[in-house]
């Protein structure tokens, strides 16, 4: 239930000192600082802030324009936080999604944002029609001319937008990756993630590996997640997997470990799909003999 602060200024000449004082006074023990335009959605520190916030935590900002100048983007971030079980608070506005009053203000802002989007769509359609009538063709002229700096700026923006999208869904896949990698293959980890998601949101192993690489490059995940799977004999694979589950959560019962294996669609040593407590215990006993479990963990899973 942590309070996570985010402070932003637009240029190097400006300072976040005033924002930091206000956020600390509000009880924020951890604060992310950024120097970037509020009009840009491609902000690395904002991405790190959103990745850091867990269920029950609250994102705290000083003023609404510190999060973004676009009302649509502001509401997008807040709705994403609410969908993940997190909260949002602004120190200078009556917005606190943990309170009924704050939720009402948020709904009013949402209505205003939808009205703004409607006006923008109308103006855009009118502008495109007028340009087409004059024979103008859309596109970035510098990009068409092969300008390297323009291409690099577009690539950087796409990378940051990709990172923001990964951050929005990180709670669905990152905990499973951290629990199973690198002891399990990417295919097995992907199956475990997809077992909890609706069909239209399933991952592929390559897409998941790319997402983890992006988080590692930004310092949002441990580089060890990308290590190769340890080489084990085929008949030892299940033993290593069960031992890893037991080490990750020593309080799990035999039946709970079996349920996890079923959710991961792992078949039993005899090819069955339903895991009995005895089968799990047999693998744990083998893991104990080979020293894969310490005394406390062996006692907890009995």
Short mmCIF file of C-alpha atoms in Angstrom, two decimals:
data_model
loop_
_atom_site.label_atom_id
_atom_site.label_comp_id
_atom_site.label_asym_id
_atom_site.label_seq_id
_atom_site.Cartn_x
_atom_site.Cartn_y
_atom_site.Cartn_z
CA UNK A 1 0.00 0.00 0.00
CA UNK A 2 2.79 2.41 -0.93
CA UNK A 3 2.52 6.02 -2.10
CA UNK A 4 4.63 6.44 -5.25
CA UNK A 5 5.36 9.99 -6.40
CA UNK A 6 6.02 11.28 -9.93
CA UNK A 7 7.55 14.73 -10.52
CA UNK A 8 8.20 16.30 -13.93
CA UNK A 9 9.57 19.50 -15.43
CA UNK A 10 9.91 20.31 -19.11
CA UNK A 11 13.48 21.67 -19.37
CA UNK A 12 16.86 21.37 -17.69
CA UNK A 13 16.54 24.96 -16.46
CA UNK A 14 13.50 24.08 -14.35
CA UNK A 15 13.62 22.27 -11.00
CA UNK A 16 11.43 19.65 -9.35
CA UNK A 17 12.32 20.84 -5.82
CA UNK A 18 8.87 22.24 -5.05
CA UNK A 19 7.14 19.12 -6.31
CA UNK A 20 9.49 16.87 -4.33
CA UNK A 21 8.77 18.77 -1.10
CA UNK A 22 5.01 18.46 -1.63
CA UNK A 23 5.20 14.76 -2.51
CA UNK A 24 7.38 13.94 0.49
CA UNK A 25 5.02 15.88 2.76
CA UNK A 26 2.16 13.77 1.38
CA UNK A 27 3.98 10.61 2.49
CA UNK A 28 5.69 9.43 -0.70
CA UNK A 29 8.72 7.34 0.24
CA UNK A 30 9.68 6.71 -3.41
CA UNK A 31 9.58 9.43 -6.08
CA UNK A 32 10.47 9.29 -9.77
CA UNK A 33 11.77 12.48 -11.41
CA UNK A 34 11.73 13.36 -15.10
CA UNK A 35 12.74 16.20 -17.40
CA UNK A 36 10.60 15.89 -20.52
CA UNK A 37 7.76 17.66 -22.31
CA UNK A 38 4.31 16.89 -20.94
CA UNK A 39 3.02 16.72 -24.51
CA UNK A 40 5.13 13.60 -25.12
CA UNK A 41 3.86 10.18 -24.10
CA UNK A 42 7.31 8.66 -24.66
CA UNK A 43 8.71 9.30 -21.17
CA UNK A 44 11.04 6.62 -19.72
CA UNK A 45 10.62 7.65 -16.07
CA UNK A 46 6.84 7.63 -16.36
CA UNK A 47 7.07 4.11 -17.76
CA UNK A 48 9.28 3.08 -14.82
CA UNK A 49 6.86 4.69 -12.38
CA UNK A 50 3.88 2.79 -13.78
CA UNK A 51 5.87 -0.46 -13.79
CA UNK A 52 6.82 0.05 -10.13
CA UNK A 53 3.25 0.54 -8.91
CA UNK A 54 1.64 -2.67 -7.63
CA UNK A 55 -1.92 -3.53 -6.63
CA UNK A 56 -3.07 -1.34 -3.74
CA UNK A 57 -0.39 1.33 -4.33
CA UNK A 58 -1.22 4.96 -5.14
CA UNK A 59 0.39 7.17 -7.79
CA UNK A 60 0.69 10.72 -6.39
CA UNK A 61 1.39 13.84 -8.46
CA UNK A 62 1.50 17.54 -7.54
CA UNK A 63 -0.59 18.93 -10.42
CA UNK A 64 -2.50 17.23 -13.23
CA UNK A 65 -0.30 18.79 -15.93
CA UNK A 66 2.75 17.05 -14.41
CA UNK A 67 1.37 13.73 -15.62
CA UNK A 68 0.43 15.05 -19.05
CA UNK A 69 -1.05 17.98 -20.93
CA UNK A 70 -3.48 15.77 -22.79
CA UNK A 71 -6.67 14.99 -20.88
CA UNK A 72 -7.08 11.83 -22.93
CA UNK A 73 -3.63 10.58 -21.90
CA UNK A 74 -4.26 11.53 -18.27
CA UNK A 75 -7.48 9.52 -18.16
CA UNK A 76 -5.85 6.62 -19.99
CA UNK A 77 -3.16 6.36 -17.30
CA UNK A 78 -5.69 6.66 -14.46
CA UNK A 79 -8.03 4.04 -15.93
CA UNK A 80 -5.08 1.70 -16.42
CA UNK A 81 -4.13 2.12 -12.76
CA UNK A 82 -7.70 1.48 -11.62
CA UNK A 83 -7.88 -1.63 -13.79
CA UNK A 84 -4.77 -2.96 -12.04
CA UNK A 85 -6.22 -2.32 -8.58
CA UNK A 86 -4.10 0.81 -8.02
CA UNK A 87 -5.13 4.36 -7.07
CA UNK A 88 -4.37 7.90 -8.23
CA UNK A 89 -4.14 11.13 -6.24
CA UNK A 90 -3.48 14.74 -7.26
CA UNK A 91 -2.37 17.05 -4.45
CA UNK A 92 -3.75 20.27 -5.98
CA UNK A 93 -7.00 18.90 -7.47
CA UNK A 94 -9.93 17.04 -5.86
CA UNK A 95 -9.01 13.77 -7.54
CA UNK A 96 -8.42 10.71 -5.40
CA UNK A 97 -9.74 7.50 -6.95
CA UNK A 98 -9.83 5.90 -3.50
CA UNK A 99 -12.73 8.20 -2.56
CA UNK A 100 -16.29 8.47 -4.05
CA UNK A 101 -15.88 12.24 -4.56
CA UNK A 102 -12.64 11.79 -6.44
CA UNK A 103 -14.24 9.13 -8.66
CA UNK A 104 -17.10 11.53 -9.50
CA UNK A 105 -14.64 14.24 -10.56
CA UNK A 106 -12.83 11.67 -12.70
CA UNK A 107 -16.10 10.72 -14.45
CA UNK A 108 -16.78 14.39 -15.20
CA UNK A 109 -13.31 14.75 -16.71
CA UNK A 110 -13.98 11.66 -18.81
CA UNK A 111 -17.10 13.26 -20.28
CA UNK A 112 -15.12 16.41 -21.14
CA UNK A 113 -12.38 14.31 -22.75
CA UNK A 114 -14.89 12.45 -24.93
CA UNK A 115 -16.33 15.78 -26.09
CA UNK A 116 -12.81 16.99 -26.93
CA UNK A 117 -12.11 13.79 -28.91
CA UNK A 118 -15.31 14.29 -30.92
CA UNK A 119 -14.29 17.84 -31.84
CA UNK A 120 -10.79 16.69 -32.82
CA UNK A 121 -12.20 13.94 -35.06
CA UNK A 122 -14.47 16.44 -36.82
CA UNK A 123 -11.64 18.93 -37.37
CA UNK A 124 -9.31 16.17 -38.60
CA UNK A 125 -11.84 14.88 -41.14
CA UNK A 126 -12.50 18.40 -42.39
CA UNK A 127 -8.76 19.11 -42.69
CA UNK A 128 -8.06 15.90 -44.60
CA UNK A 129 -10.92 16.56 -46.99
CA UNK A 130 -9.66 20.11 -47.66
CA UNK A 131 -6.08 18.90 -48.22
CA UNK A 132 -7.24 16.17 -50.58
CA UNK A 133 -9.23 18.70 -52.60
CA UNK A 134 -6.03 20.73 -53.03
CA UNK A 135 -4.07 17.67 -54.17
CA UNK A 136 -1.90 17.38 -51.06
CA UNK A 137 -0.64 13.95 -50.02
CA UNK A 138 -0.06 13.12 -46.33
CA UNK A 139 3.17 11.82 -44.79
CA UNK A 140 6.38 13.06 -43.20
CA UNK A 141 8.46 14.82 -45.90
CA UNK A 142 11.80 14.32 -44.08
CA UNK A 143 11.08 10.64 -43.55
CA UNK A 144 10.27 10.24 -47.23
CA UNK A 145 13.60 11.90 -48.03
CA UNK A 146 15.45 9.36 -45.86
CA UNK A 147 16.42 11.78 -43.07
CA UNK A 148 18.26 9.64 -40.46
CA UNK A 149 17.53 11.93 -37.49
CA UNK A 150 13.79 11.90 -38.21
CA UNK A 151 13.79 8.13 -38.57
CA UNK A 152 15.63 7.78 -35.24
CA UNK A 153 13.16 10.07 -33.45
CA UNK A 154 10.25 8.04 -34.77
CA UNK A 155 11.95 4.79 -33.72
CA UNK A 156 12.59 6.15 -30.21
CA UNK A 157 8.97 7.21 -29.89
CA UNK A 158 7.71 3.82 -31.05
CA UNK A 159 10.00 2.11 -28.53
CA UNK A 160 8.69 4.23 -25.66
CA UNK A 161 5.07 3.69 -26.67
CA UNK A 162 5.78 -0.04 -26.82
CA UNK A 163 7.27 0.12 -23.33
CA UNK A 164 4.21 1.96 -22.02
CA UNK A 165 1.93 -0.72 -23.45
CA UNK A 166 4.03 -3.45 -21.84
CA UNK A 167 3.86 -1.60 -18.53
CA UNK A 168 0.07 -1.48 -18.76
CA UNK A 169 -0.14 -5.29 -18.94
CA UNK A 170 2.95 -6.17 -16.86
CA UNK A 171 0.93 -7.48 -13.92
CA UNK A 172 -0.51 -10.20 -16.19
CA UNK A 173 2.80 -11.68 -17.34
CA UNK A 174 5.84 -10.35 -15.44
CA UNK A 175 5.21 -12.18 -12.09
CA UNK A 176 4.98 -15.53 -13.93
CA UNK A 177 8.16 -14.77 -15.87
CA UNK A 178 10.01 -13.91 -12.65
CA UNK A 179 8.73 -17.09 -10.98
CA UNK A 180 9.60 -19.52 -13.78
CA UNK A 181 12.58 -18.07 -15.65
CA UNK A 182 15.25 -19.17 -16.33
CA UNK A 183 14.49 -22.65 -14.95
CA UNK A 184 11.68 -23.09 -17.51
CA UNK A 185 11.72 -22.65 -21.28
CA UNK A 186 10.04 -19.69 -22.95
CA UNK A 187 7.43 -22.03 -24.41
CA UNK A 188 6.53 -23.38 -20.96
CA UNK A 189 6.39 -19.90 -19.43
CA UNK A 190 4.18 -18.72 -22.29
CA UNK A 191 1.78 -21.61 -21.70
CA UNK A 192 1.59 -20.75 -18.01
CA UNK A 193 0.73 -17.11 -18.79
CA UNK A 194 -1.80 -17.93 -21.50
CA UNK A 195 -3.62 -20.36 -19.20
CA UNK A 196 -4.81 -17.34 -17.17
CA UNK A 197 -5.71 -15.07 -20.11
CA UNK A 198 -8.65 -15.01 -22.55
CA UNK A 199 -7.90 -16.40 -25.99
CA UNK A 200 -7.70 -13.04 -27.75
CA UNK A 201 -4.86 -11.86 -25.47
CA UNK A 202 -2.55 -14.88 -25.70
CA UNK A 203 1.20 -14.41 -26.04
CA UNK A 204 3.67 -16.15 -28.33
CA UNK A 205 7.03 -17.23 -26.93
CA UNK A 206 8.90 -14.81 -29.22
CA UNK A 207 6.68 -11.88 -28.28
CA UNK A 208 7.14 -12.65 -24.59
CA UNK A 209 10.92 -12.90 -24.97
CA UNK A 210 10.95 -9.54 -26.77
CA UNK A 211 8.91 -7.95 -23.96
CA UNK A 212 11.30 -9.23 -21.29
CA UNK A 213 14.30 -7.98 -23.29
CA UNK A 214 12.70 -4.51 -23.41
CA UNK A 215 12.13 -4.49 -19.64
CA UNK A 216 15.69 -5.68 -18.99
CA UNK A 217 17.10 -2.94 -21.26
CA UNK A 218 15.16 -0.32 -19.27
CA UNK A 219 16.27 -1.73 -15.92
CA UNK A 220 12.73 -2.88 -15.06
CA UNK A 221 13.61 -6.59 -14.85
CA UNK A 222 16.60 -8.73 -13.84
CA UNK A 223 18.95 -9.66 -16.69
CA UNK A 224 19.07 -13.24 -15.33
CA UNK A 225 15.57 -13.78 -16.76
CA UNK A 226 17.19 -13.99 -20.19
CA UNK A 227 19.67 -16.73 -19.18
CA UNK A 228 19.55 -20.08 -20.92
CA UNK A 229 17.50 -22.89 -19.39
CA UNK A 230 19.80 -25.18 -17.35
CA UNK A 231 20.53 -28.46 -19.09
CA UNK A 232 18.83 -31.38 -17.32
CA UNK A 233 17.93 -34.95 -18.27
CA UNK A 234 14.43 -35.36 -19.66
CA UNK A 235 13.23 -37.37 -16.66
CA UNK A 236 14.60 -34.71 -14.28
CA UNK A 237 12.75 -31.79 -15.85
CA UNK A 238 9.57 -32.21 -13.80
CA UNK A 239 11.59 -32.68 -10.63
CA UNK A 240 13.44 -29.39 -11.20
CA UNK A 241 10.17 -27.63 -12.02
CA UNK A 242 8.38 -28.87 -8.88
CA UNK A 243 11.38 -27.96 -6.73
CA UNK A 244 11.37 -24.46 -8.24
CA UNK A 245 7.68 -23.98 -7.41
CA UNK A 246 8.27 -25.17 -3.84
CA UNK A 247 11.24 -22.83 -3.40
CA UNK A 248 9.26 -19.87 -4.76
CA UNK A 249 6.42 -20.45 -2.28
CA UNK A 250 7.33 -22.86 0.55
CA UNK A 251 3.80 -22.60 2.03
CA UNK A 252 2.14 -24.32 -0.93
CA UNK A 253 0.54 -27.69 -0.20
CA UNK A 254 1.06 -30.72 -2.42
CA UNK A 255 -2.38 -30.21 -3.95
CA UNK A 256 -1.67 -26.53 -4.59
CA UNK A 257 1.57 -27.41 -6.41
CA UNK A 258 -0.37 -29.96 -8.44
CA UNK A 259 -2.93 -27.29 -9.34
CA UNK A 260 -0.15 -25.03 -10.60
CA UNK A 261 1.23 -27.81 -12.75
CA UNK A 262 -2.22 -28.40 -14.22
CA UNK A 263 -2.61 -24.67 -14.92
CA UNK A 264 0.73 -24.81 -16.75
CA UNK A 265 -0.59 -27.84 -18.68
CA UNK A 266 2.26 -30.04 -17.55
CA UNK A 267 1.54 -33.75 -17.88
CA UNK A 268 2.38 -36.23 -15.11
CA UNK A 269 5.33 -38.67 -15.46
CA UNK A 270 2.82 -41.18 -16.86
CA UNK A 271 1.31 -38.71 -19.31
CA UNK A 272 -1.82 -37.82 -17.35
CA UNK A 273 -3.25 -34.33 -17.00
CA UNK A 274 -4.46 -34.53 -13.40
CA UNK A 275 -1.81 -34.31 -10.70
CA UNK A 276 -2.27 -36.33 -7.52
CA UNK A 277 -0.60 -35.24 -4.28
CA UNK A 278 1.39 -38.51 -4.30
CA UNK A 279 2.95 -37.68 -7.69
CA UNK A 280 4.02 -34.25 -6.46
CA UNK A 281 5.43 -35.75 -3.26
CA UNK A 282 7.46 -38.30 -5.24
CA UNK A 283 9.12 -35.51 -7.25
CA UNK A 284 9.76 -33.47 -4.11
CA UNK A 285 11.37 -36.48 -2.44
CA UNK A 286 13.73 -36.86 -5.39
CA UNK A 287 14.50 -33.13 -5.25
CA UNK A 288 15.27 -33.47 -1.53
CA UNK A 289 17.71 -36.33 -2.17
CA UNK A 290 19.52 -34.26 -4.77
CA UNK A 291 19.69 -31.25 -2.44
CA UNK A 292 17.33 -29.02 -4.43
CA UNK A 293 15.24 -28.19 -1.32
CA UNK A 294 16.45 -27.07 2.09
CA UNK A 295 15.04 -28.35 5.39
CA UNK A 296 12.49 -25.56 5.90
CA UNK A 297 11.10 -25.91 2.39
CA UNK A 298 10.83 -29.69 2.71
CA UNK A 299 8.86 -29.31 5.94
CA UNK A 300 6.46 -26.73 4.50
CA UNK A 301 5.32 -28.80 1.52
CA UNK A 302 4.68 -32.05 3.38
#
